[in-house]
PDB file of C-alpha atoms and ligand atoms in Angstrom:
ATOM      1  CA  UNK P   1     -21.543   1.719 104.466  1.00 82.00           C
ATOM      2  CA  UNK P   2     -21.284  -2.087 104.320  1.00 90.00           C
ATOM      3  CA  UNK P   3     -21.923  -4.000 107.543  1.00 94.00           C
ATOM      4  CA  UNK P   4     -19.390  -6.393 109.012  1.00 96.00           C
ATOM      5  CA  UNK P   5     -21.239  -9.559 107.853  1.00 95.00           C
ATOM      6  CA  UNK P   6     -21.094  -8.358 104.269  1.00 97.00           C
ATOM      7  CA  UNK P   7     -17.452  -7.269 104.483  1.00 98.00           C
ATOM      8  CA  UNK P   8     -16.205 -10.640 105.730  1.00 98.00           C
ATOM      9  CA  UNK P   9     -18.012 -12.737 103.083  1.00 98.00           C
ATOM     10  CA  UNK P  10     -14.718 -13.724 101.341  1.00 98.00           C
ATOM     11  CA  UNK P  11     -13.645 -15.604 104.499  1.00 98.00           C
ATOM     12  CA  UNK P  12     -17.103 -16.734 105.635  1.00 98.00           C
ATOM     13  CA  UNK P  13     -16.264 -20.423 105.287  1.00 98.00           C
ATOM     14  CA  UNK P  14     -13.180 -20.095 107.488  1.00 98.00           C
ATOM     15  CA  UNK P  15     -15.089 -18.090 110.082  1.00 98.00           C
ATOM     16  CA  UNK P  16     -18.003 -20.547 110.176  1.00 98.00           C
ATOM     17  CA  UNK P  17     -15.569 -23.375 110.702  1.00 98.00           C
ATOM     18  CA  UNK P  18     -13.818 -21.304 113.384  1.00 98.00           C
ATOM     19  CA  UNK P  19     -17.111 -20.905 115.307  1.00 98.00           C
ATOM     20  CA  UNK P  20     -17.777 -24.659 115.172  1.00 98.00           C
ATOM     21  CA  UNK P  21     -14.277 -25.519 116.420  1.00 98.00           C
ATOM     22  CA  UNK P  22     -14.354 -22.888 119.171  1.00 98.00           C
ATOM     23  CA  UNK P  23     -17.701 -24.225 120.414  1.00 98.00           C
ATOM     24  CA  UNK P  24     -16.303 -27.777 120.441  1.00 98.00           C
ATOM     25  CA  UNK P  25     -13.267 -26.673 122.457  1.00 98.00           C
ATOM     26  CA  UNK P  26     -15.419 -24.962 125.100  1.00 98.00           C
ATOM     27  CA  UNK P  27     -18.027 -27.758 125.220  1.00 98.00           C
ATOM     28  CA  UNK P  28     -15.321 -30.406 125.685  1.00 98.00           C
ATOM     29  CA  UNK P  29     -13.442 -28.395 128.289  1.00 98.00           C
ATOM     30  CA  UNK P  30     -15.227 -29.833 131.341  1.00 96.00           C
ATOM     31  CA  UNK P  31     -15.161 -26.449 133.023  1.00 97.00           C
ATOM     32  CA  UNK P  32     -17.636 -26.049 135.937  1.00 98.00           C
ATOM     33  CA  UNK P  33     -18.831 -22.772 134.401  1.00 98.00           C
ATOM     34  CA  UNK P  34     -18.930 -23.977 130.799  1.00 97.00           C
ATOM     35  CA  UNK P  35     -22.255 -22.294 130.037  1.00 97.00           C
ATOM     36  CA  UNK P  36     -21.014 -18.939 131.324  1.00 98.00           C
ATOM     37  CA  UNK P  37     -17.787 -19.330 129.363  1.00 98.00           C
ATOM     38  CA  UNK P  38     -19.810 -20.108 126.250  1.00 98.00           C
ATOM     39  CA  UNK P  39     -21.973 -17.013 126.771  1.00 97.00           C
ATOM     40  CA  UNK P  40     -18.863 -14.906 127.257  1.00 98.00           C
ATOM     41  CA  UNK P  41     -17.164 -16.179 124.111  1.00 98.00           C
ATOM     42  CA  UNK P  42     -20.186 -16.239 121.814  1.00 98.00           C
ATOM     43  CA  UNK P  43     -22.340 -13.228 122.761  1.00 96.00           C
ATOM     44  CA  UNK P  44     -21.761 -10.414 120.219  1.00 93.00           C
ATOM     45  CA  UNK P  45     -18.031 -10.943 119.718  1.00 97.00           C
ATOM     46  CA  UNK P  46     -16.146  -8.919 117.093  1.00 97.00           C
ATOM     47  CA  UNK P  47     -13.690 -11.738 116.201  1.00 98.00           C
ATOM     48  CA  UNK P  48     -11.257  -9.173 114.800  1.00 98.00           C
ATOM     49  CA  UNK P  49      -8.095 -11.133 115.603  1.00 98.00           C
ATOM     50  CA  UNK P  50      -9.192 -14.348 113.823  1.00 98.00           C
ATOM     51  CA  UNK P  51     -10.598 -12.266 110.950  1.00 98.00           C
ATOM     52  CA  UNK P  52      -7.165 -10.724 110.386  1.00 99.00           C
ATOM     53  CA  UNK P  53      -5.449 -14.126 110.703  1.00 99.00           C
ATOM     54  CA  UNK P  54      -7.682 -15.554 107.950  1.00 99.00           C
ATOM     55  CA  UNK P  55      -7.325 -12.490 105.707  1.00 98.00           C
ATOM     56  CA  UNK P  56      -3.534 -12.424 106.059  1.00 99.00           C
ATOM     57  CA  UNK P  57      -3.376 -16.172 105.393  1.00 98.00           C
ATOM     58  CA  UNK P  58      -5.232 -15.621 102.086  1.00 98.00           C
ATOM     59  CA  UNK P  59      -2.970 -12.734 101.091  1.00 98.00           C
ATOM     60  CA  UNK P  60       0.103 -14.842 101.893  1.00 98.00           C
ATOM     61  CA  UNK P  61      -1.445 -17.909 100.201  1.00 98.00           C
ATOM     62  CA  UNK P  62      -0.941 -20.096 103.254  1.00 98.00           C
ATOM     63  CA  UNK P  63      -3.091 -23.169 103.251  1.00 97.00           C
ATOM     64  CA  UNK P  64      -2.387 -25.074 106.449  1.00 97.00           C
ATOM     65  CA  UNK P  65      -4.355 -26.624 109.297  1.00 98.00           C
ATOM     66  CA  UNK P  66      -2.283 -24.418 111.585  1.00 98.00           C
ATOM     67  CA  UNK P  67      -4.052 -21.267 110.342  1.00 98.00           C
ATOM     68  CA  UNK P  68      -7.240 -22.263 112.166  1.00 98.00           C
ATOM     69  CA  UNK P  69      -5.235 -23.108 115.299  1.00 98.00           C
ATOM     70  CA  UNK P  70      -3.548 -19.700 115.209  1.00 99.00           C
ATOM     71  CA  UNK P  71      -6.922 -17.996 114.772  1.00 99.00           C
ATOM     72  CA  UNK P  72      -8.390 -19.962 117.711  1.00 99.00           C
ATOM     73  CA  UNK P  73      -5.403 -19.176 119.924  1.00 99.00           C
ATOM     74  CA  UNK P  74      -5.629 -15.409 119.266  1.00 99.00           C
ATOM     75  CA  UNK P  75      -9.333 -15.308 120.125  1.00 99.00           C
ATOM     76  CA  UNK P  76      -9.072 -17.503 123.230  1.00 99.00           C
ATOM     77  CA  UNK P  77      -6.077 -15.567 124.595  1.00 99.00           C
ATOM     78  CA  UNK P  78      -7.881 -12.291 123.873  1.00 98.00           C
ATOM     79  CA  UNK P  79     -10.868 -13.485 125.912  1.00 98.00           C
ATOM     80  CA  UNK P  80      -8.575 -14.691 128.726  1.00 98.00           C
ATOM     81  CA  UNK P  81      -7.073 -11.208 128.869  1.00 98.00           C
ATOM     82  CA  UNK P  82     -10.554  -9.639 128.998  1.00 98.00           C
ATOM     83  CA  UNK P  83     -11.570 -11.789 131.979  1.00 98.00           C
ATOM     84  CA  UNK P  84      -8.484 -10.510 133.814  1.00 98.00           C
ATOM     85  CA  UNK P  85      -8.931  -6.980 132.504  1.00 98.00           C
ATOM     86  CA  UNK P  86     -12.458  -6.760 133.924  1.00 98.00           C
ATOM     87  CA  UNK P  87     -11.091  -7.629 137.367  1.00 98.00           C
ATOM     88  CA  UNK P  88      -8.354  -4.988 137.079  1.00 98.00           C
ATOM     89  CA  UNK P  89     -10.829  -2.363 135.787  1.00 98.00           C
ATOM     90  CA  UNK P  90     -13.547  -3.497 138.257  1.00 98.00           C
ATOM     91  CA  UNK P  91     -15.882  -3.573 135.272  1.00 98.00           C
ATOM     92  CA  UNK P  92     -19.430  -4.808 135.926  1.00 97.00           C
ATOM     93  CA  UNK P  93     -20.648  -5.103 132.345  1.00 96.00           C
ATOM     94  CA  UNK P  94     -19.115  -6.139 129.027  1.00 96.00           C
ATOM     95  CA  UNK P  95     -21.132  -6.259 125.808  1.00 93.00           C
ATOM     96  CA  UNK P  96     -24.295  -5.533 127.873  1.00 92.00           C
ATOM     97  CA  UNK P  97     -23.796  -8.640 130.012  1.00 95.00           C
ATOM     98  CA  UNK P  98     -22.582  -8.990 133.596  1.00 97.00           C
ATOM     99  CA  UNK P  99     -18.855  -9.701 133.738  1.00 98.00           C
ATOM    100  CA  UNK P 100     -17.420 -12.781 135.431  1.00 98.00           C
ATOM    101  CA  UNK P 101     -15.945 -10.303 137.930  1.00 98.00           C
ATOM    102  CA  UNK P 102     -19.415  -9.008 138.876  1.00 98.00           C
ATOM    103  CA  UNK P 103     -21.169 -12.375 138.793  1.00 98.00           C
ATOM    104  CA  UNK P 104     -18.550 -14.596 140.468  1.00 98.00           C
ATOM    105  CA  UNK P 105     -15.971 -12.232 141.984  1.00 98.00           C
ATOM    106  CA  UNK P 106     -12.266 -11.703 141.310  1.00 98.00           C
ATOM    107  CA  UNK P 107     -11.023 -15.164 142.258  1.00 98.00           C
ATOM    108  CA  UNK P 108     -13.224 -17.064 139.808  1.00 98.00           C
ATOM    109  CA  UNK P 109     -12.806 -14.454 137.067  1.00 98.00           C
ATOM    110  CA  UNK P 110      -9.006 -14.732 137.279  1.00 98.00           C
ATOM    111  CA  UNK P 111      -9.095 -18.529 137.374  1.00 98.00           C
ATOM    112  CA  UNK P 112     -11.423 -18.684 134.372  1.00 98.00           C
ATOM    113  CA  UNK P 113      -9.016 -16.390 132.507  1.00 98.00           C
ATOM    114  CA  UNK P 114      -6.178 -18.764 133.431  1.00 98.00           C
ATOM    115  CA  UNK P 115      -8.293 -21.659 132.208  1.00 98.00           C
ATOM    116  CA  UNK P 116      -8.825 -20.041 128.794  1.00 98.00           C
ATOM    117  CA  UNK P 117      -5.113 -19.340 128.579  1.00 98.00           C
ATOM    118  CA  UNK P 118      -4.433 -23.041 129.189  1.00 98.00           C
ATOM    119  CA  UNK P 119      -6.881 -24.003 126.434  1.00 98.00           C
ATOM    120  CA  UNK P 120      -4.934 -21.767 124.063  1.00 98.00           C
ATOM    121  CA  UNK P 121      -1.638 -23.359 125.147  1.00 98.00           C
ATOM    122  CA  UNK P 122      -3.084 -26.774 124.393  1.00 98.00           C
ATOM    123  CA  UNK P 123      -3.973 -25.644 120.859  1.00 98.00           C
ATOM    124  CA  UNK P 124      -0.570 -24.023 120.323  1.00 98.00           C
ATOM    125  CA  UNK P 125       1.206 -27.198 121.458  1.00 98.00           C
ATOM    126  CA  UNK P 126      -0.296 -28.860 118.374  1.00 98.00           C
ATOM    127  CA  UNK P 127       1.353 -26.309 116.024  1.00 98.00           C
ATOM    128  CA  UNK P 128       5.124 -25.963 116.349  1.00 98.00           C
ATOM    129  CA  UNK P 129       7.745 -24.600 118.764  1.00 98.00           C
ATOM    130  CA  UNK P 130       8.324 -21.437 116.786  1.00 98.00           C
ATOM    131  CA  UNK P 131       4.640 -20.485 116.861  1.00 98.00           C
ATOM    132  CA  UNK P 132       4.366 -21.297 120.562  1.00 98.00           C
ATOM    133  CA  UNK P 133       7.393 -19.094 121.262  1.00 98.00           C
ATOM    134  CA  UNK P 134       5.916 -16.214 119.237  1.00 99.00           C
ATOM    135  CA  UNK P 135       2.731 -16.348 121.318  1.00 99.00           C
ATOM    136  CA  UNK P 136       4.668 -16.612 124.607  1.00 98.00           C
ATOM    137  CA  UNK P 137       6.649 -13.500 123.719  1.00 98.00           C
ATOM    138  CA  UNK P 138       3.606 -11.502 122.607  1.00 99.00           C
ATOM    139  CA  UNK P 139       1.553 -12.530 125.664  1.00 98.00           C
ATOM    140  CA  UNK P 140       4.449 -11.221 127.768  1.00 98.00           C
ATOM    141  CA  UNK P 141       4.298  -7.902 125.875  1.00 98.00           C
ATOM    142  CA  UNK P 142       0.517  -7.720 126.365  1.00 98.00           C
ATOM    143  CA  UNK P 143       0.977  -8.134 130.104  1.00 98.00           C
ATOM    144  CA  UNK P 144       3.807  -5.564 130.150  1.00 98.00           C
ATOM    145  CA  UNK P 145       1.458  -3.080 128.461  1.00 98.00           C
ATOM    146  CA  UNK P 146      -1.136  -3.694 131.125  1.00 98.00           C
ATOM    147  CA  UNK P 147       1.509  -3.387 133.877  1.00 98.00           C
ATOM    148  CA  UNK P 148       2.782  -0.095 132.433  1.00 98.00           C
ATOM    149  CA  UNK P 149      -0.792   1.225 132.366  1.00 98.00           C
ATOM    150  CA  UNK P 150      -1.379   0.235 135.957  1.00 98.00           C
ATOM    151  CA  UNK P 151       1.864   1.587 137.407  1.00 98.00           C
ATOM    152  CA  UNK P 152       1.008   4.925 135.819  1.00 98.00           C
ATOM    153  CA  UNK P 153      -2.486   5.379 137.220  1.00 98.00           C
ATOM    154  CA  UNK P 154      -3.462   8.954 138.098  1.00 96.00           C
ATOM    155  CA  UNK P 155      -0.506  10.252 136.070  1.00 96.00           C
ATOM    156  CA  UNK P 156      -0.516  12.462 133.010  1.00 96.00           C
ATOM    157  CA  UNK P 157       1.889  10.384 130.940  1.00 97.00           C
ATOM    158  CA  UNK P 158       3.723  11.517 127.793  1.00 97.00           C
ATOM    159  CA  UNK P 159       1.915  10.752 124.543  1.00 97.00           C
ATOM    160  CA  UNK P 160       4.819   8.473 123.556  1.00 98.00           C
ATOM    161  CA  UNK P 161       4.344   6.349 126.688  1.00 98.00           C
ATOM    162  CA  UNK P 162       0.620   6.148 125.985  1.00 98.00           C
ATOM    163  CA  UNK P 163       1.361   4.832 122.470  1.00 98.00           C
ATOM    164  CA  UNK P 164       3.919   2.326 123.770  1.00 98.00           C
ATOM    165  CA  UNK P 165       1.664   0.810 126.418  1.00 98.00           C
ATOM    166  CA  UNK P 166      -1.287   0.882 124.013  1.00 98.00           C
ATOM    167  CA  UNK P 167       0.636  -0.942 121.342  1.00 98.00           C
ATOM    168  CA  UNK P 168       1.826  -3.497 123.895  1.00 98.00           C
ATOM    169  CA  UNK P 169      -1.513  -4.211 125.506  1.00 98.00           C
ATOM    170  CA  UNK P 170      -3.587  -4.312 122.303  1.00 98.00           C
ATOM    171  CA  UNK P 171      -1.216  -4.629 119.345  1.00 98.00           C
ATOM    172  CA  UNK P 172       0.828  -7.580 120.609  1.00 98.00           C
ATOM    173  CA  UNK P 173      -1.858 -10.200 120.111  1.00 98.00           C
ATOM    174  CA  UNK P 174      -2.818  -8.953 116.638  1.00 99.00           C
ATOM    175  CA  UNK P 175       0.897  -9.102 115.814  1.00 99.00           C
ATOM    176  CA  UNK P 176       1.265 -12.624 117.252  1.00 99.00           C
ATOM    177  CA  UNK P 177      -1.362 -13.926 114.800  1.00 99.00           C
ATOM    178  CA  UNK P 178       0.542 -12.449 111.859  1.00 99.00           C
ATOM    179  CA  UNK P 179       4.019 -13.506 113.010  1.00 99.00           C
ATOM    180  CA  UNK P 180       2.739 -17.042 113.594  1.00 98.00           C
ATOM    181  CA  UNK P 181       1.659 -17.175 109.929  1.00 98.00           C
ATOM    182  CA  UNK P 182       5.185 -16.165 108.882  1.00 98.00           C
ATOM    183  CA  UNK P 183       6.361 -19.326 110.660  1.00 98.00           C
ATOM    184  CA  UNK P 184       4.358 -21.443 108.196  1.00 98.00           C
ATOM    185  CA  UNK P 185       5.882 -20.251 104.912  1.00 98.00           C
ATOM    186  CA  UNK P 186       8.912 -18.421 103.507  1.00 98.00           C
ATOM    187  CA  UNK P 187       7.661 -14.861 102.922  1.00 98.00           C
ATOM    188  CA  UNK P 188       9.388 -11.950 101.197  1.00 98.00           C
ATOM    189  CA  UNK P 189      10.807  -9.515 103.794  1.00 98.00           C
ATOM    190  CA  UNK P 190       9.175  -6.454 102.188  1.00 98.00           C
ATOM    191  CA  UNK P 191       5.721  -8.044 102.424  1.00 98.00           C
ATOM    192  CA  UNK P 192       6.382  -9.091 106.020  1.00 98.00           C
ATOM    193  CA  UNK P 193       7.418  -5.565 106.941  1.00 98.00           C
ATOM    194  CA  UNK P 194       4.357  -3.991 105.252  1.00 98.00           C
ATOM    195  CA  UNK P 195       1.917  -6.279 107.046  1.00 98.00           C
ATOM    196  CA  UNK P 196       3.646  -5.892 110.432  1.00 98.00           C
ATOM    197  CA  UNK P 197       3.615  -2.092 110.147  1.00 98.00           C
ATOM    198  CA  UNK P 198       0.000  -2.198 109.024  1.00 98.00           C
ATOM    199  CA  UNK P 199      -1.280  -4.309 111.918  1.00 98.00           C
ATOM    200  CA  UNK P 200       0.680  -2.293 114.500  1.00 98.00           C
ATOM    201  CA  UNK P 201      -0.930   0.941 113.315  1.00 98.00           C
ATOM    202  CA  UNK P 202      -4.360  -0.653 112.993  1.00 98.00           C
ATOM    203  CA  UNK P 203      -4.266  -1.971 116.573  1.00 98.00           C
ATOM    204  CA  UNK P 204      -3.130   1.389 117.899  1.00 98.00           C
ATOM    205  CA  UNK P 205      -5.984   3.214 116.158  1.00 98.00           C
ATOM    206  CA  UNK P 206      -8.428   0.533 117.314  1.00 98.00           C
ATOM    207  CA  UNK P 207      -7.461   0.962 120.981  1.00 98.00           C
ATOM    208  CA  UNK P 208      -7.588   4.774 120.746  1.00 98.00           C
ATOM    209  CA  UNK P 209     -11.137   4.417 119.417  1.00 98.00           C
ATOM    210  CA  UNK P 210     -11.944   2.113 122.343  1.00 98.00           C
ATOM    211  CA  UNK P 211     -10.467   4.698 124.740  1.00 98.00           C
ATOM    212  CA  UNK P 212     -12.549   7.500 123.208  1.00 97.00           C
ATOM    213  CA  UNK P 213     -15.711   5.368 123.526  1.00 97.00           C
ATOM    214  CA  UNK P 214     -14.896   4.753 127.198  1.00 96.00           C
ATOM    215  CA  UNK P 215     -14.300   8.485 127.726  1.00 94.00           C
ATOM    216  CA  UNK P 216     -17.684   9.285 126.149  1.00 93.00           C
ATOM    217  CA  UNK P 217     -19.811   6.539 127.676  1.00 93.00           C
ATOM    218  CA  UNK P 218     -18.674   4.464 130.595  1.00 85.00           C
ATOM    219  CA  UNK P 219     -15.859   6.645 131.993  1.00 88.00           C
ATOM    220  CA  UNK P 220     -14.349   3.745 133.959  1.00 95.00           C
ATOM    221  CA  UNK P 221     -10.884   4.749 132.679  1.00 97.00           C
ATOM    222  CA  UNK P 222     -11.155   8.124 134.404  1.00 95.00           C
ATOM    223  CA  UNK P 223     -12.540   6.495 137.556  1.00 95.00           C
ATOM    224  CA  UNK P 224      -9.573   4.100 137.538  1.00 97.00           C
ATOM    225  CA  UNK P 225      -7.028   6.867 136.933  1.00 97.00           C
ATOM    226  CA  UNK P 226      -6.215   5.501 133.483  1.00 98.00           C
ATOM    227  CA  UNK P 227      -5.732   8.730 131.555  1.00 97.00           C
ATOM    228  CA  UNK P 228      -6.089   8.001 127.851  1.00 98.00           C
ATOM    229  CA  UNK P 229      -5.500  10.153 124.760  1.00 97.00           C
ATOM    230  CA  UNK P 230      -8.515  12.537 125.040  1.00 95.00           C
ATOM    231  CA  UNK P 231      -7.634  13.227 128.698  1.00 95.00           C
ATOM    232  CA  UNK P 232      -3.946  13.676 127.854  1.00 96.00           C
ATOM    233  CA  UNK P 233      -4.887  16.237 125.187  1.00 95.00           C
ATOM    234  CA  UNK P 234      -7.218  17.969 127.638  1.00 93.00           C
ATOM    235  CA  UNK P 235      -4.504  18.203 130.294  1.00 91.00           C
ATOM    236  CA  UNK P 236      -1.925  19.454 127.836  1.00 89.00           C
ATOM    237  CA  UNK P 237      -4.186  22.410 127.036  1.00 88.00           C
ATOM    238  CA  UNK P 238      -5.428  23.025 130.620  1.00 85.00           C
ATOM    239  CA  UNK P 239      -2.652  22.538 133.152  1.00 80.00           C
ATOM    240  CA  UNK P 240      -4.845  22.965 136.274  1.00 83.00           C
ATOM    241  CA  UNK P 241      -7.786  20.851 135.233  1.00 87.00           C
ATOM    242  CA  UNK P 242      -9.716  18.662 137.704  1.00 86.00           C
ATOM    243  CA  UNK P 243     -10.044  15.390 135.822  1.00 86.00           C
ATOM    244  CA  UNK P 244     -12.736  14.081 138.179  1.00 81.00           C
ATOM    245  CA  UNK P 245     -15.028  16.961 137.308  1.00 80.00           C
ATOM    246  CA  UNK P 246     -15.175  17.656 133.617  1.00 79.00           C
ATOM    247  CA  UNK P 247     -18.754  18.953 133.748  1.00 76.00           C
ATOM    248  CA  UNK P 248     -17.790  22.538 132.872  1.00 75.00           C
ATOM    249  CA  UNK P 249     -15.112  21.688 130.361  1.00 79.00           C
ATOM    250  CA  UNK P 250     -15.693  21.807 126.626  1.00 82.00           C
ATOM    251  CA  UNK P 251     -14.471  18.377 125.578  1.00 85.00           C
ATOM    252  CA  UNK P 252     -15.419  18.527 121.882  1.00 87.00           C
ATOM    253  CA  UNK P 253     -12.091  20.033 120.824  1.00 86.00           C
ATOM    254  CA  UNK P 254     -10.098  17.267 122.554  1.00 86.00           C
ATOM    255  CA  UNK P 255     -12.339  14.569 121.199  1.00 92.00           C
ATOM    256  CA  UNK P 256     -11.870  15.991 117.732  1.00 94.00           C
ATOM    257  CA  UNK P 257      -8.092  15.952 118.184  1.00 95.00           C
ATOM    258  CA  UNK P 258      -8.217  12.288 119.280  1.00 97.00           C
ATOM    259  CA  UNK P 259     -10.483  11.360 116.375  1.00 97.00           C
ATOM    260  CA  UNK P 260      -8.150  13.140 113.953  1.00 97.00           C
ATOM    261  CA  UNK P 261      -5.297  11.103 115.425  1.00 98.00           C
ATOM    262  CA  UNK P 262      -7.211   7.898 114.614  1.00 98.00           C
ATOM    263  CA  UNK P 263      -7.674   9.105 111.020  1.00 98.00           C
ATOM    264  CA  UNK P 264      -3.968   9.900 110.787  1.00 98.00           C
ATOM    265  CA  UNK P 265      -2.935   6.462 112.117  1.00 98.00           C
ATOM    266  CA  UNK P 266      -5.498   4.667 109.915  1.00 98.00           C
ATOM    267  CA  UNK P 267      -4.097   6.395 106.814  1.00 98.00           C
ATOM    268  CA  UNK P 268      -0.579   5.418 107.869  1.00 98.00           C
ATOM    269  CA  UNK P 269      -1.773   1.817 108.286  1.00 98.00           C
ATOM    270  CA  UNK P 270      -3.366   1.783 104.827  1.00 98.00           C
ATOM    271  CA  UNK P 271      -0.260   3.326 103.240  1.00 98.00           C
ATOM    272  CA  UNK P 272       1.773   0.422 104.556  1.00 98.00           C
ATOM    273  CA  UNK P 273      -0.310  -2.083 102.583  1.00 98.00           C
ATOM    274  CA  UNK P 274      -0.420   0.028  99.448  1.00 98.00           C
ATOM    275  CA  UNK P 275       2.289  -2.108  97.831  1.00 96.00           C
ATOM    276  CA  UNK P 276       0.459  -5.404  98.552  1.00 98.00           C
ATOM    277  CA  UNK P 277      -1.035  -6.900  95.381  1.00 98.00           C
ATOM    278  CA  UNK P 278      -4.733  -6.062  94.868  1.00 98.00           C
ATOM    279  CA  UNK P 279      -7.184  -8.841  95.818  1.00 98.00           C
ATOM    280  CA  UNK P 280     -10.622  -9.305  97.422  1.00 98.00           C
ATOM    281  CA  UNK P 281      -8.805  -9.974 100.685  1.00 98.00           C
ATOM    282  CA  UNK P 282      -6.886  -6.710 100.582  1.00 98.00           C
ATOM    283  CA  UNK P 283     -10.156  -4.925  99.736  1.00 98.00           C
ATOM    284  CA  UNK P 284     -11.746  -6.617 102.762  1.00 98.00           C
ATOM    285  CA  UNK P 285      -8.942  -5.353 105.022  1.00 98.00           C
ATOM    286  CA  UNK P 286      -9.423  -1.796 103.755  1.00 98.00           C
ATOM    287  CA  UNK P 287     -13.199  -1.978 104.313  1.00 98.00           C
ATOM    288  CA  UNK P 288     -12.629  -3.440 107.760  1.00 98.00           C
ATOM    289  CA  UNK P 289     -10.369  -0.508 108.656  1.00 98.00           C
ATOM    290  CA  UNK P 290     -12.983   1.957 107.501  1.00 97.00           C
ATOM    291  CA  UNK P 291     -15.800   0.251 109.414  1.00 97.00           C
ATOM    292  CA  UNK P 292     -14.018  -0.448 112.698  1.00 98.00           C
ATOM    293  CA  UNK P 293     -12.055   2.814 112.978  1.00 97.00           C
ATOM    294  CA  UNK P 294     -14.728   5.344 112.024  1.00 93.00           C
ATOM    295  CA  UNK P 295     -15.865   7.820 114.689  1.00 83.00           C
TER     296      UNK P 295
HETATM  297  C1  FPP S 301      -8.537  -4.264 127.272  1.00 61.74           C
HETATM  298  O1  FPP S 301      -8.231  -2.964 127.649  1.00 61.74           O
HETATM  299  C2  FPP S 301      -7.423  -5.172 127.698  1.00 61.74           C
HETATM  300  C3  FPP S 301      -6.376  -5.569 126.954  1.00 61.74           C
HETATM  301  C4  FPP S 301      -6.243  -5.169 125.547  1.00 61.74           C
HETATM  302  C5  FPP S 301      -5.292  -6.449 127.492  1.00 61.74           C
HETATM  303  C6  FPP S 301      -5.453  -6.854 128.934  1.00 61.74           C
HETATM  304  C7  FPP S 301      -4.296  -7.665 129.409  1.00 61.74           C
HETATM  305  C8  FPP S 301      -4.193  -8.172 130.645  1.00 61.74           C
HETATM  306  C9  FPP S 301      -5.253  -7.985 131.684  1.00 61.74           C
HETATM  307  C10 FPP S 301      -2.994  -8.984 131.016  1.00 61.74           C
HETATM  308  C11 FPP S 301      -3.324 -10.445 131.129  1.00 61.74           C
HETATM  309  C12 FPP S 301      -3.201 -11.082 129.799  1.00 61.74           C
HETATM  310  C13 FPP S 301      -3.480 -12.383 129.497  1.00 61.74           C
HETATM  311  C14 FPP S 301      -3.175 -12.870 128.152  1.00 61.74           C
HETATM  312  C15 FPP S 301      -4.090 -13.340 130.445  1.00 61.74           C
HETATM  313  P1  FPP S 301      -9.360  -1.903 127.985  1.00 61.74           P
HETATM  314  O2  FPP S 301      -9.699  -1.979 129.428  1.00 61.74           O
HETATM  315  O3  FPP S 301      -8.853  -0.601 127.477  1.00 61.74           O
HETATM  316  O4  FPP S 301     -10.555  -2.358 127.056  1.00 61.74           O
HETATM  317  P2  FPP S 301     -12.063  -2.745 127.420  1.00 61.74           P
HETATM  318  O5  FPP S 301     -12.828  -1.476 127.229  1.00 61.74           O
HETATM  319  O6  FPP S 301     -12.445  -3.765 126.398  1.00 61.74           O
HETATM  320  O7  FPP S 301     -12.115  -3.251 128.805  1.00 61.74           O
HETATM  321 MG1   MG S 302     -11.147  -2.828 130.496  1.00 61.74          MG
END
């Protein structure tokens, strides 16, 4: 299977430029913890949101300075949300590095998240009102997803509620990047609909994969009472289960069910873009789905 660096070659120029601009923004930010912010933003990032912004912009043939700004805003807001998320989840490590929460405590971690959010607002203010409004709305949805997750801790929620909060907390920002592009050019409604449906399904599958990885490795979701898809499947089949002690439970079956769900959602996502004209960019999206959603 191709590695990510090979897959994204068709947009390498845009991504290289993105890295340069992002570094400039952080280095000019005059933040007291600039070096830590730089480490956080540049150490082993996936850059999935900007990657999709650039790929969609090629498919839609949008050539505008605002594309880079949209890509930067998605990545900076994503990182702001992670700084806050690590406080909420009391997470000590992210990408094998100490979190701001562990190193500086909750107050600084939250303030640094707020700072990144302000940097993104500054960038968005240089686009247009419509794009700024799209981001405001989708940031609200992201936060609502996180609120819904946190008011339901220690509860076995319905699968439908799990999908709703998952789409909100993870899908909203991916969607914001795409909707912002639609504000730059008149696009056929059918194409808009296909891409929106695609990215919604992709983000859902991506977060389920993240939840499975947490269930298998770190287990902080269980510790925090955030019962994700594998646990929901487990509880559906075993009504009297003790979630804090899964040592005697055969989890393979429930993992398999969750992984099959990812496959199902990924296929649905790919079906949605079936009607999009063939191109190297569409091929890149398909390869990206295969790489990032495989078990
Ligand atoms: C990761 O979830 C977190 C999110 C996808 C969104 C978090 C959103 C907030 C904390 C609301 C504040 C938002 C902004 C924009 C400031 P996860 O814990 O499942 O993933 P992880 O394993 O990467 O921690
Ligand atoms: Mg987290």
